[in-house]
mmCIF file of C-alpha atoms and ligand atoms in Angstrom:
data_model
loop_
_atom_site.group_PDB
_atom_site.id
_atom_site.type_symbol
_atom_site.label_atom_id
_atom_site.label_comp_id
_atom_site.label_asym_id
_atom_site.label_seq_id
_atom_site.Cartn_x
_atom_site.Cartn_y
_atom_site.Cartn_z
ATOM 1 C CA MET A 46 0.185 -0.205 0.043
ATOM 2 C CA GLY A 47 1.215 3.667 -0.632
ATOM 3 C CA THR A 48 1.963 6.226 1.711
ATOM 4 C CA ASN A 49 -1.891 7.473 1.720
ATOM 5 C CA THR A 50 -3.196 4.019 3.458
ATOM 6 C CA LEU A 51 -6.163 4.835 4.995
ATOM 7 C CA GLU A 52 -6.580 3.152 8.440
ATOM 8 C CA VAL A 53 -9.980 1.413 9.562
ATOM 9 C CA ALA A 54 -10.613 -0.139 12.997
ATOM 10 C CA VAL A 55 -12.445 -3.213 12.865
ATOM 11 C CA LEU A 56 -14.492 -4.052 16.132
ATOM 12 C CA ALA A 57 -16.527 -6.891 15.224
ATOM 13 C CA GLY A 58 -18.281 -7.559 18.500
ATOM 14 C CA ASP A 59 -20.413 -10.134 19.758
ATOM 15 C CA GLY A 60 -23.176 -12.602 18.156
ATOM 16 C CA ILE A 61 -23.854 -11.841 14.518
ATOM 17 C CA GLY A 62 -21.426 -9.258 14.712
ATOM 18 C CA PRO A 63 -18.378 -11.173 13.868
ATOM 19 C CA GLU A 64 -20.094 -13.201 10.992
ATOM 20 C CA VAL A 65 -21.757 -9.908 9.122
ATOM 21 C CA THR A 66 -18.020 -8.631 9.768
ATOM 22 C CA GLU A 67 -16.398 -11.250 8.016
ATOM 23 C CA ALA A 68 -18.805 -11.406 5.203
ATOM 24 C CA THR A 69 -18.191 -7.353 4.768
ATOM 25 C CA LEU A 70 -14.621 -7.589 4.841
ATOM 26 C CA ALA A 71 -14.656 -10.097 2.120
ATOM 27 C CA VAL A 72 -16.662 -7.911 -0.144
ATOM 28 C CA LEU A 73 -14.409 -4.811 0.836
ATOM 29 C CA GLU A 74 -11.581 -7.005 -0.393
ATOM 30 C CA ALA A 75 -12.795 -7.864 -3.763
ATOM 31 C CA LEU A 76 -13.919 -4.091 -4.104
ATOM 32 C CA GLY A 77 -10.481 -3.127 -2.856
ATOM 33 C CA ARG A 78 -8.885 -5.389 -5.963
ATOM 34 C CA ARG A 79 -11.074 -3.580 -8.392
ATOM 35 C CA HIS A 80 -10.101 -0.222 -7.250
ATOM 36 C CA ALA A 81 -6.810 1.085 -5.560
ATOM 37 C CA LEU A 82 -8.708 2.040 -2.245
ATOM 38 C CA GLY A 83 -5.347 1.942 0.051
ATOM 39 C CA LEU A 84 -7.399 0.765 3.133
ATOM 40 C CA ARG A 85 -5.766 -1.265 5.806
ATOM 41 C CA PHE A 86 -8.243 -3.228 8.295
ATOM 42 C CA THR A 87 -7.059 -3.650 11.679
ATOM 43 C CA PRO A 88 -9.330 -6.120 14.480
ATOM 44 C CA HIS A 89 -9.881 -4.855 17.895
ATOM 45 C CA ARG A 90 -11.595 -6.931 20.493
ATOM 46 C CA ALA A 91 -14.588 -5.101 22.585
ATOM 47 C CA GLY A 92 -18.098 -5.884 23.327
ATOM 48 C CA ALA A 93 -19.251 -8.316 25.729
ATOM 49 C CA MET A 94 -17.278 -11.500 25.226
ATOM 50 C CA ALA A 95 -14.212 -9.102 25.531
ATOM 51 C CA TYR A 96 -15.943 -7.840 29.066
ATOM 52 C CA ARG A 97 -16.600 -11.696 30.168
ATOM 53 C CA ASP A 98 -12.933 -12.687 29.142
ATOM 54 C CA THR A 99 -10.820 -9.519 29.935
ATOM 55 C CA GLY A 100 -13.168 -7.467 32.478
ATOM 56 C CA GLU A 101 -13.369 -4.678 30.094
ATOM 57 C CA ASP A 102 -15.623 -4.176 27.325
ATOM 58 C CA LEU A 103 -13.344 -1.358 25.514
ATOM 59 C CA SER A 104 -10.109 -1.477 26.534
ATOM 60 C CA ASP A 105 -7.894 1.987 26.499
ATOM 61 C CA ALA A 106 -5.703 0.302 23.712
ATOM 62 C CA ALA A 107 -8.758 -0.240 21.670
ATOM 63 C CA PHE A 108 -10.370 3.194 22.195
ATOM 64 C CA ARG A 109 -7.274 4.712 21.371
ATOM 65 C CA ALA A 110 -6.634 2.853 17.897
ATOM 66 C CA CYS A 111 -10.382 3.980 17.485
ATOM 67 C CA GLU A 112 -9.822 7.392 18.319
ATOM 68 C CA SER A 113 -6.417 7.637 16.101
ATOM 69 C CA ALA A 114 -8.055 5.486 12.965
ATOM 70 C CA ASP A 115 -9.546 7.248 9.954
ATOM 71 C CA ALA A 116 -12.758 5.339 10.377
ATOM 72 C CA ILE A 117 -14.357 2.533 12.534
ATOM 73 C CA LEU A 118 -15.874 -0.368 11.237
ATOM 74 C CA LEU A 119 -18.718 -1.807 13.975
ATOM 75 C CA GLY A 120 -20.442 -5.309 13.804
ATOM 76 C CA ALA A 121 -22.683 -5.354 16.887
ATOM 77 C CA MET A 122 -22.068 -5.802 20.704
ATOM 78 C CA GLY A 123 -24.056 -6.580 23.530
ATOM 79 C CA TRP A 124 -25.337 -10.073 24.842
ATOM 80 C CA PRO A 125 -28.290 -10.875 26.764
ATOM 81 C CA GLY A 126 -26.441 -12.943 30.102
ATOM 82 C CA ILE A 127 -23.310 -10.678 30.306
ATOM 83 C CA ARG A 128 -24.208 -7.331 32.095
ATOM 84 C CA ALA A 129 -22.279 -4.641 33.834
ATOM 85 C CA GLN A 130 -22.210 -4.873 37.715
ATOM 86 C CA ASP A 131 -24.915 -2.101 37.718
ATOM 87 C CA GLY A 132 -26.991 -4.609 35.598
ATOM 88 C CA THR A 133 -27.213 -2.413 32.399
ATOM 89 C CA GLU A 134 -25.999 -4.188 29.017
ATOM 90 C CA LEU A 135 -22.552 -3.844 27.771
ATOM 91 C CA ALA A 136 -22.642 -1.208 24.931
ATOM 92 C CA PRO A 137 -19.302 0.280 23.990
ATOM 93 C CA GLN A 138 -20.534 1.335 20.798
ATOM 94 C CA ILE A 139 -22.715 3.829 23.049
ATOM 95 C CA THR A 140 -19.328 4.813 24.766
ATOM 96 C CA LEU A 141 -17.880 5.317 21.418
ATOM 97 C CA ARG A 142 -20.594 7.976 20.524
ATOM 98 C CA GLN A 143 -20.109 9.572 23.692
ATOM 99 C CA ARG A 144 -16.441 9.614 23.836
ATOM 100 C CA LEU A 145 -15.796 10.701 20.063
ATOM 101 C CA ASP A 146 -18.624 13.065 20.148
ATOM 102 C CA LEU A 147 -20.280 11.305 17.226
ATOM 103 C CA TYR A 148 -23.575 13.380 17.764
ATOM 104 C CA ALA A 149 -24.891 12.477 14.231
ATOM 105 C CA GLY A 150 -26.629 9.223 13.471
ATOM 106 C CA ILE A 151 -27.215 8.735 9.656
ATOM 107 C CA ARG A 152 -29.730 5.890 9.184
ATOM 108 C CA PRO A 153 -30.610 5.730 5.585
ATOM 109 C CA ILE A 154 -34.006 3.436 4.843
ATOM 110 C CA ARG A 155 -33.996 3.076 1.125
ATOM 111 C CA ALA A 156 -36.376 0.444 -0.589
ATOM 112 C CA ILE A 157 -33.908 -2.123 -2.192
ATOM 113 C CA PRO A 158 -35.607 -3.667 -5.733
ATOM 114 C CA GLY A 159 -36.758 -7.052 -5.242
ATOM 115 C CA VAL A 160 -36.499 -7.143 -1.438
ATOM 116 C CA PRO A 161 -40.554 -7.533 -0.169
ATOM 117 C CA GLY A 162 -41.724 -4.813 2.199
ATOM 118 C CA PRO A 163 -44.873 -4.560 4.211
ATOM 119 C CA LEU A 164 -46.413 -2.023 2.668
ATOM 120 C CA ALA A 165 -48.905 -3.115 -0.701
ATOM 121 C CA ASP A 166 -48.771 0.691 -2.008
ATOM 122 C CA PRO A 167 -46.448 0.481 -4.986
ATOM 123 C CA ARG A 168 -45.283 3.791 -4.158
ATOM 124 C CA ALA A 169 -43.104 2.116 -1.305
ATOM 125 C CA ALA A 170 -40.519 1.149 -4.003
ATOM 126 C CA GLY A 171 -39.719 4.760 -3.881
ATOM 127 C CA ILE A 172 -38.820 4.759 -0.138
ATOM 128 C CA ASP A 173 -35.431 6.596 0.470
ATOM 129 C CA LEU A 174 -35.068 8.544 3.317
ATOM 130 C CA ILE A 175 -32.757 9.041 6.307
ATOM 131 C CA ILE A 176 -33.176 9.251 10.059
ATOM 132 C CA LEU A 177 -30.728 11.620 11.399
ATOM 133 C CA ARG A 178 -30.759 10.337 14.818
ATOM 134 C CA GLU A 179 -29.192 13.065 17.550
ATOM 135 C CA SER A 180 -26.672 10.331 19.377
ATOM 136 C CA THR A 181 -24.898 11.729 22.026
ATOM 137 C CA GLU A 182 -27.758 13.565 24.149
ATOM 138 C CA GLY A 183 -31.737 13.272 24.279
ATOM 139 C CA LEU A 184 -32.928 10.888 26.949
ATOM 140 C CA PHE A 185 -29.657 8.677 26.173
ATOM 141 C CA PHE A 186 -27.817 11.484 28.073
ATOM 142 C CA SER A 187 -29.284 10.099 31.434
ATOM 143 C CA LYS A 188 -27.398 6.710 30.916
ATOM 144 C CA ASP A 189 -25.625 5.995 33.803
ATOM 145 C CA ARG A 190 -26.880 9.014 35.205
ATOM 146 C CA GLY A 191 -30.670 8.143 36.243
ATOM 147 C CA THR A 192 -31.981 7.868 39.958
ATOM 148 C CA VAL A 193 -33.601 4.874 41.147
ATOM 149 C CA THR A 194 -34.974 5.104 44.770
ATOM 150 C CA GLN A 195 -37.443 2.443 46.822
ATOM 151 C CA ASP A 196 -40.279 5.055 45.736
ATOM 152 C CA TYR A 197 -39.288 6.743 42.314
ATOM 153 C CA ALA A 198 -36.841 6.446 39.427
ATOM 154 C CA GLU A 199 -36.030 9.529 37.021
ATOM 155 C CA GLU A 200 -34.263 10.170 33.905
ATOM 156 C CA THR A 201 -33.773 13.489 32.664
ATOM 157 C CA LEU A 202 -33.860 14.244 28.663
ATOM 158 C CA ARG A 203 -31.218 16.829 27.586
ATOM 159 C CA ILE A 204 -30.790 18.954 24.517
ATOM 160 C CA THR A 205 -28.113 21.458 24.303
ATOM 161 C CA ARG A 206 -27.665 24.362 21.593
ATOM 162 C CA HIS A 207 -23.922 23.402 20.696
ATOM 163 C CA VAL A 208 -25.297 19.653 19.741
ATOM 164 C CA THR A 209 -28.390 20.582 18.168
ATOM 165 C CA THR A 210 -27.082 23.278 15.663
ATOM 166 C CA ARG A 211 -24.752 20.953 14.298
ATOM 167 C CA LEU A 212 -26.993 18.396 13.748
ATOM 168 C CA ALA A 213 -29.459 20.822 12.176
ATOM 169 C CA ARG A 214 -26.531 22.059 9.701
ATOM 170 C CA ARG A 215 -25.756 18.521 9.083
ATOM 171 C CA ALA A 216 -29.304 17.650 8.091
ATOM 172 C CA PHE A 217 -29.698 20.474 5.885
ATOM 173 C CA ALA A 218 -26.247 19.991 4.148
ATOM 174 C CA LEU A 219 -27.498 16.089 3.568
ATOM 175 C CA ALA A 220 -30.869 16.939 2.351
ATOM 176 C CA ALA A 221 -29.378 19.826 0.146
ATOM 177 C CA GLN A 222 -27.603 16.626 -2.053
ATOM 178 C CA ARG A 223 -30.997 14.871 -1.997
ATOM 179 C CA LYS A 224 -34.768 15.606 -1.890
ATOM 180 C CA ARG A 225 -34.388 19.078 -0.442
ATOM 181 C CA ARG A 226 -36.919 18.486 2.280
ATOM 182 C CA VAL A 227 -36.186 18.659 6.323
ATOM 183 C CA THR A 228 -39.018 17.433 8.607
ATOM 184 C CA LEU A 229 -37.650 17.369 12.383
ATOM 185 C CA VAL A 230 -39.369 15.005 14.616
ATOM 186 C CA ASP A 231 -40.067 16.272 18.017
ATOM 187 C CA LYS A 232 -42.722 16.641 20.796
ATOM 188 C CA ALA A 233 -43.005 20.320 20.862
ATOM 189 C CA ASN A 234 -46.574 20.324 21.608
ATOM 190 C CA VAL A 235 -45.984 18.654 25.241
ATOM 191 C CA PHE A 236 -42.164 19.563 25.943
ATOM 192 C CA ARG A 237 -40.610 22.982 26.074
ATOM 193 C CA ALA A 238 -37.234 21.450 25.041
ATOM 194 C CA PHE A 239 -38.406 20.357 21.909
ATOM 195 C CA ALA A 240 -40.109 23.734 21.403
ATOM 196 C CA TRP A 241 -36.825 24.986 21.837
ATOM 197 C CA MET A 242 -35.181 22.581 19.425
ATOM 198 C CA ARG A 243 -37.556 23.533 16.741
ATOM 199 C CA ASP A 244 -36.733 27.059 17.312
ATOM 200 C CA LEU A 245 -33.253 25.935 16.459
ATOM 201 C CA PHE A 246 -33.967 23.834 13.250
ATOM 202 C CA ALA A 247 -36.075 27.001 12.227
ATOM 203 C CA GLU A 248 -32.994 29.445 12.752
ATOM 204 C CA GLU A 249 -30.855 27.039 10.652
ATOM 205 C CA ALA A 250 -33.339 26.716 7.804
ATOM 206 C CA GLN A 251 -33.399 30.186 7.142
ATOM 207 C CA ALA A 252 -29.800 29.671 5.830
ATOM 208 C CA HIS A 253 -30.783 27.186 3.554
ATOM 209 C CA PRO A 254 -33.987 28.586 1.640
ATOM 210 C CA GLU A 255 -33.332 25.657 -1.038
ATOM 211 C CA VAL A 256 -34.485 23.072 1.473
ATOM 212 C CA ALA A 257 -38.097 22.876 2.412
ATOM 213 C CA PHE A 258 -38.338 22.758 6.266
ATOM 214 C CA ASP A 259 -41.054 21.426 8.649
ATOM 215 C CA ALA A 260 -41.877 19.619 11.765
ATOM 216 C CA ALA A 261 -43.764 16.597 13.013
ATOM 217 C CA TYR A 262 -45.033 15.319 16.122
ATOM 218 C CA VAL A 263 -43.228 11.740 16.933
ATOM 219 C CA ASP A 264 -46.561 10.504 17.288
ATOM 220 C CA ALA A 265 -47.683 11.362 13.986
ATOM 221 C CA MET A 266 -44.724 10.420 12.717
ATOM 222 C CA ALA A 267 -44.957 6.925 13.571
ATOM 223 C CA LEU A 268 -48.321 6.854 11.437
ATOM 224 C CA ASP A 269 -46.982 8.768 8.535
ATOM 225 C CA LEU A 270 -43.954 6.083 8.331
ATOM 226 C CA LEU A 271 -46.664 3.497 7.632
ATOM 227 C CA ARG A 272 -48.900 5.742 5.608
ATOM 228 C CA ARG A 273 -46.598 7.629 3.252
ATOM 229 C CA PRO A 274 -42.877 7.210 3.983
ATOM 230 C CA TRP A 275 -42.170 7.513 0.388
ATOM 231 C CA GLU A 276 -42.864 11.234 0.760
ATOM 232 C CA PHE A 277 -39.970 12.170 3.500
ATOM 233 C CA ASP A 278 -36.293 12.861 2.843
ATOM 234 C CA LEU A 279 -34.233 13.980 6.043
ATOM 235 C CA LEU A 280 -36.142 13.054 9.135
ATOM 236 C CA PRO A 281 -33.582 14.623 12.264
ATOM 237 C CA THR A 282 -34.731 13.835 15.779
ATOM 238 C CA GLU A 283 -33.988 13.371 19.120
ATOM 239 C CA ASN A 284 -32.082 9.983 20.282
ATOM 240 C CA MET A 285 -34.572 8.128 22.139
ATOM 241 C CA PHE A 286 -37.239 8.906 19.175
ATOM 242 C CA GLY A 287 -34.520 8.113 16.704
ATOM 243 C CA ASP A 288 -33.867 4.521 18.217
ATOM 244 C CA ILE A 289 -37.490 3.683 18.173
ATOM 245 C CA LEU A 290 -38.386 5.025 14.581
ATOM 246 C CA SER A 291 -35.259 3.477 13.109
ATOM 247 C CA ASP A 292 -36.291 0.019 14.269
ATOM 248 C CA LEU A 293 -40.078 0.980 12.407
ATOM 249 C CA ALA A 294 -38.616 2.457 9.065
ATOM 250 C CA ALA A 295 -36.095 -0.503 8.849
ATOM 251 C CA GLY A 296 -39.115 -2.438 8.979
ATOM 252 C CA LEU A 297 -40.324 -0.751 5.614
ATOM 253 C CA VAL A 298 -37.698 -2.075 3.477
ATOM 254 C CA GLY A 299 -37.223 -5.697 4.874
ATOM 255 C CA GLY A 300 -36.071 -5.588 8.262
ATOM 256 C CA MET A 301 -32.980 -5.016 10.208
ATOM 257 C CA GLY A 302 -30.832 -6.847 7.809
ATOM 258 C CA PHE A 303 -31.094 -3.501 5.442
ATOM 259 C CA ALA A 304 -30.568 -0.894 7.763
ATOM 260 C CA PRO A 305 -27.306 0.541 7.684
ATOM 261 C CA SER A 306 -25.959 3.701 9.876
ATOM 262 C CA ALA A 307 -23.297 6.022 10.274
ATOM 263 C CA ASP A 308 -22.365 7.455 13.588
ATOM 264 C CA VAL A 309 -20.664 10.962 12.545
ATOM 265 C CA GLY A 310 -18.882 13.616 14.388
ATOM 266 C CA ASP A 311 -16.585 16.547 13.019
ATOM 267 C CA GLU A 312 -13.545 14.370 13.488
ATOM 268 C CA HIS A 313 -14.661 10.674 13.758
ATOM 269 C CA ALA A 314 -17.173 8.199 12.225
ATOM 270 C CA VAL A 315 -18.483 4.686 13.339
ATOM 271 C CA PHE A 316 -19.951 2.642 10.685
ATOM 272 C CA GLN A 317 -22.147 -0.018 11.472
ATOM 273 C CA PRO A 318 -25.579 -1.919 10.743
ATOM 274 C CA SER A 319 -28.420 -0.414 12.852
ATOM 275 C CA HIS A 320 -29.187 -3.926 14.160
ATOM 276 C CA GLY A 321 -28.243 -5.488 17.301
ATOM 277 C CA THR A 322 -26.217 -8.762 17.901
ATOM 278 C CA ALA A 323 -29.435 -10.845 17.132
ATOM 279 C CA PRO A 324 -29.059 -13.813 19.935
ATOM 280 C CA ASP A 325 -32.052 -15.623 18.401
ATOM 281 C CA ILE A 326 -29.756 -16.263 15.211
ATOM 282 C CA ALA A 327 -25.989 -15.990 16.268
ATOM 283 C CA GLY A 328 -23.922 -18.742 15.455
ATOM 284 C CA GLN A 329 -25.820 -20.478 12.623
ATOM 285 C CA GLY A 330 -24.324 -18.199 9.496
ATOM 286 C CA VAL A 331 -27.978 -17.006 8.507
ATOM 287 C CA ALA A 332 -27.798 -13.269 9.403
ATOM 288 C CA ASN A 333 -28.346 -11.059 6.745
ATOM 289 C CA PRO A 334 -24.972 -9.089 6.016
ATOM 290 C CA THR A 335 -26.441 -6.182 3.911
ATOM 291 C CA ALA A 336 -27.156 -3.752 6.339
ATOM 292 C CA MET A 337 -22.900 -4.099 7.345
ATOM 293 C CA ILE A 338 -22.161 -3.956 3.608
ATOM 294 C CA LEU A 339 -23.794 -1.084 2.940
ATOM 295 C CA SER A 340 -22.772 0.556 6.197
ATOM 296 C CA ALA A 341 -19.286 -0.014 4.569
ATOM 297 C CA ALA A 342 -20.499 1.776 1.607
ATOM 298 C CA MET A 343 -21.448 4.816 3.751
ATOM 299 C CA MET A 344 -17.654 4.525 5.224
ATOM 300 C CA LEU A 345 -16.095 4.674 1.858
ATOM 301 C CA GLU A 346 -17.915 7.561 0.348
ATOM 302 C CA TRP A 347 -17.233 9.503 4.285
ATOM 303 C CA LEU A 348 -13.492 8.593 3.797
ATOM 304 C CA GLY A 349 -12.840 10.807 0.874
ATOM 305 C CA GLU A 350 -12.962 11.084 -2.822
ATOM 306 C CA ALA A 351 -12.517 8.901 -5.825
ATOM 307 C CA PRO A 352 -11.758 6.080 -5.968
ATOM 308 C CA LEU A 353 -13.519 5.838 -2.863
ATOM 309 C CA THR A 354 -16.716 7.619 -3.698
ATOM 310 C CA GLU A 355 -17.000 5.499 -6.958
ATOM 311 C CA ALA A 356 -16.107 2.149 -4.871
ATOM 312 C CA ALA A 357 -19.123 3.384 -2.529
ATOM 313 C CA ALA A 358 -21.738 3.813 -5.502
ATOM 314 C CA GLU A 359 -20.372 0.338 -7.311
ATOM 315 C CA LEU A 360 -20.736 -1.370 -3.910
ATOM 316 C CA ARG A 361 -24.493 -0.101 -3.489
ATOM 317 C CA ALA A 362 -25.263 -0.849 -6.949
ATOM 318 C CA ALA A 363 -23.934 -4.360 -6.458
ATOM 319 C CA VAL A 364 -26.404 -5.148 -3.395
ATOM 320 C CA ASP A 365 -29.262 -3.591 -5.698
ATOM 321 C CA ARG A 366 -28.012 -6.146 -8.500
ATOM 322 C CA ALA A 367 -27.732 -9.105 -6.435
ATOM 323 C CA PHE A 368 -30.886 -8.777 -4.908
ATOM 324 C CA ARG A 369 -32.731 -7.854 -8.287
ATOM 325 C CA GLU A 370 -30.997 -11.163 -9.898
ATOM 326 C CA GLY A 371 -32.230 -13.285 -6.870
ATOM 327 C CA LEU A 372 -30.280 -13.136 -3.686
ATOM 328 C CA ARG A 373 -32.837 -14.041 -1.102
ATOM 329 C CA THR A 374 -31.638 -14.010 2.700
ATOM 330 C CA ARG A 375 -33.369 -16.007 5.518
ATOM 331 C CA ASP A 376 -35.072 -12.823 6.979
ATOM 332 C CA ILE A 377 -37.186 -11.991 3.766
ATOM 333 C CA GLY A 378 -37.889 -15.734 3.511
ATOM 334 C CA GLY A 379 -35.285 -16.835 1.195
ATOM 335 C CA THR A 380 -32.378 -19.789 1.905
ATOM 336 C CA HIS A 381 -29.412 -17.983 1.441
ATOM 337 C CA GLY A 382 -26.769 -17.439 4.544
ATOM 338 C CA THR A 383 -24.114 -14.978 5.146
ATOM 339 C CA ALA A 384 -21.501 -16.034 3.085
ATOM 340 C CA GLU A 385 -23.675 -16.953 0.418
ATOM 341 C CA ALA A 386 -25.085 -13.529 0.048
ATOM 342 C CA ALA A 387 -21.422 -12.191 0.314
ATOM 343 C CA ARG A 388 -20.439 -14.052 -2.540
ATOM 344 C CA ARG A 389 -23.281 -12.829 -4.769
ATOM 345 C CA VAL A 390 -23.096 -9.435 -3.872
ATOM 346 C CA ILE A 391 -19.001 -9.900 -4.806
ATOM 347 C CA ALA A 392 -20.073 -11.550 -8.333
ATOM 348 C CA ALA A 393 -22.350 -8.682 -8.777
ATOM 349 C CA LEU A 394 -19.621 -6.325 -8.648
ATOM 350 C CA GLU A 395 -17.836 -7.745 -11.726
HETATM 351 P P1 ATP B 234 -30.445 -4.379 20.312
HETATM 352 O O1 ATP B 234 -31.084 -4.004 21.578
HETATM 353 O O2 ATP B 234 -29.027 -4.391 20.117
HETATM 354 O O3 ATP B 234 -30.974 -3.367 19.437
HETATM 355 P P2 ATP B 234 -32.136 -6.475 19.634
HETATM 356 O O4 ATP B 234 -32.130 -8.191 20.125
HETATM 357 O O5 ATP B 234 -33.056 -5.881 20.664
HETATM 358 O O6 ATP B 234 -30.527 -5.704 19.867
HETATM 359 P P3 ATP B 234 -31.557 -7.158 17.235
HETATM 360 O O7 ATP B 234 -30.277 -7.753 17.391
HETATM 361 O O8 ATP B 234 -31.457 -6.367 15.986
HETATM 362 O O9 ATP B 234 -32.252 -6.626 18.175
HETATM 363 O O10 ATP B 234 -32.520 -8.136 16.606
HETATM 364 C C1 ATP B 234 -33.718 -7.766 16.361
HETATM 365 C C2 ATP B 234 -34.333 -8.938 15.387
HETATM 366 O O11 ATP B 234 -34.028 -8.946 13.917
HETATM 367 C C3 ATP B 234 -33.946 -10.578 15.856
HETATM 368 O O12 ATP B 234 -34.840 -11.053 15.728
HETATM 369 C C4 ATP B 234 -33.053 -10.356 14.942
HETATM 370 O O13 ATP B 234 -32.777 -11.870 14.471
HETATM 371 C C5 ATP B 234 -33.291 -9.622 13.665
HETATM 372 N N1 ATP B 234 -32.333 -9.217 12.916
HETATM 373 C C6 ATP B 234 -31.339 -8.417 13.375
HETATM 374 N N2 ATP B 234 -30.397 -8.136 12.563
HETATM 375 C C7 ATP B 234 -30.384 -9.406 11.483
HETATM 376 C C8 ATP B 234 -29.544 -9.789 10.360
HETATM 377 N N3 ATP B 234 -28.690 -8.889 10.152
HETATM 378 N N4 ATP B 234 -30.034 -10.404 9.734
HETATM 379 C C9 ATP B 234 -30.924 -11.398 10.095
HETATM 380 N N5 ATP B 234 -31.986 -10.914 11.105
HETATM 381 C C10 ATP B 234 -31.782 -10.260 11.517
#
């Protein structure tokens, strides 16, 4: 590799994490042979199994490697029976978001031709939206900070100007390259914090007259995502709302196996499928690797210019072609396992 080698820290994690990671790396290797991508992938241990074996779910060494890498590619982390001493789930992916200031959770929801979804309306083939989940504050700010007594439990939501304005800027910048519509999802009718968040977005909207801006209450959006999802473009929202709506939206395009994501800050970024470790199917080689492969495409795009951006476009087109030409993973009623899915995407590259 040349002097411009880009370093990618790979955290395969737990459950189906290592399975979809192996498939994704195989695809990236094939893609790397076709384009001079100059990427070096270095694996690091982190997650629930790492905690079980070493007492640390994300060691200092692993964190530093992530911090100094050009990008972080992550499988999935956590395991039902393995918990921290206070009983909470081990989630180093959340630690990474907070410590690396990855405030923007970019979660594209795009219908892939040939992948069956639950909506009968033919317009569902045109679903192409992004849930932009704020990923460092909101209700999740309270993680490890809440109060539980004999008589009450309390967790506090936090929204700051610093994070919200950067999130808004990112929402309008992304929308400007797409369908030019930003719809903030909030609960401004009940909470002053969300009314204030709406004001901050409205301020940013003034700097982007080319992008239409409106806002919707989260409960109404839950309904509209089922009724007319093809109308939406960029949906920025609070952390907890984004957590819930992104699973719902993934269901519109085939399920968690089709939902990629990027957690992006101003300097660092983690690319990972939106799904978890799927304990119910882990270890069987049947997980759908598409979400992670599409996350890798997002990584290539984020890392730079041509040939990386061209490789990203080719990778997305190969995923589409593979499904159009008959790839059917188990989660959509087919028989193709993780490795076979990777093989078919690689074949579709050529
Ligand atoms: P988390 O709390 O981390 O989101 P979870 O167990 O609630 O984890 P997932 O791990 O995302 O949620 O799994 C939800 C369901 O979706 C499970 O039935 C799982 O088998 C399925 N699933 C998730 N990812 C995939 C995948 N890549 N391929 C096939 N099925 C998947």
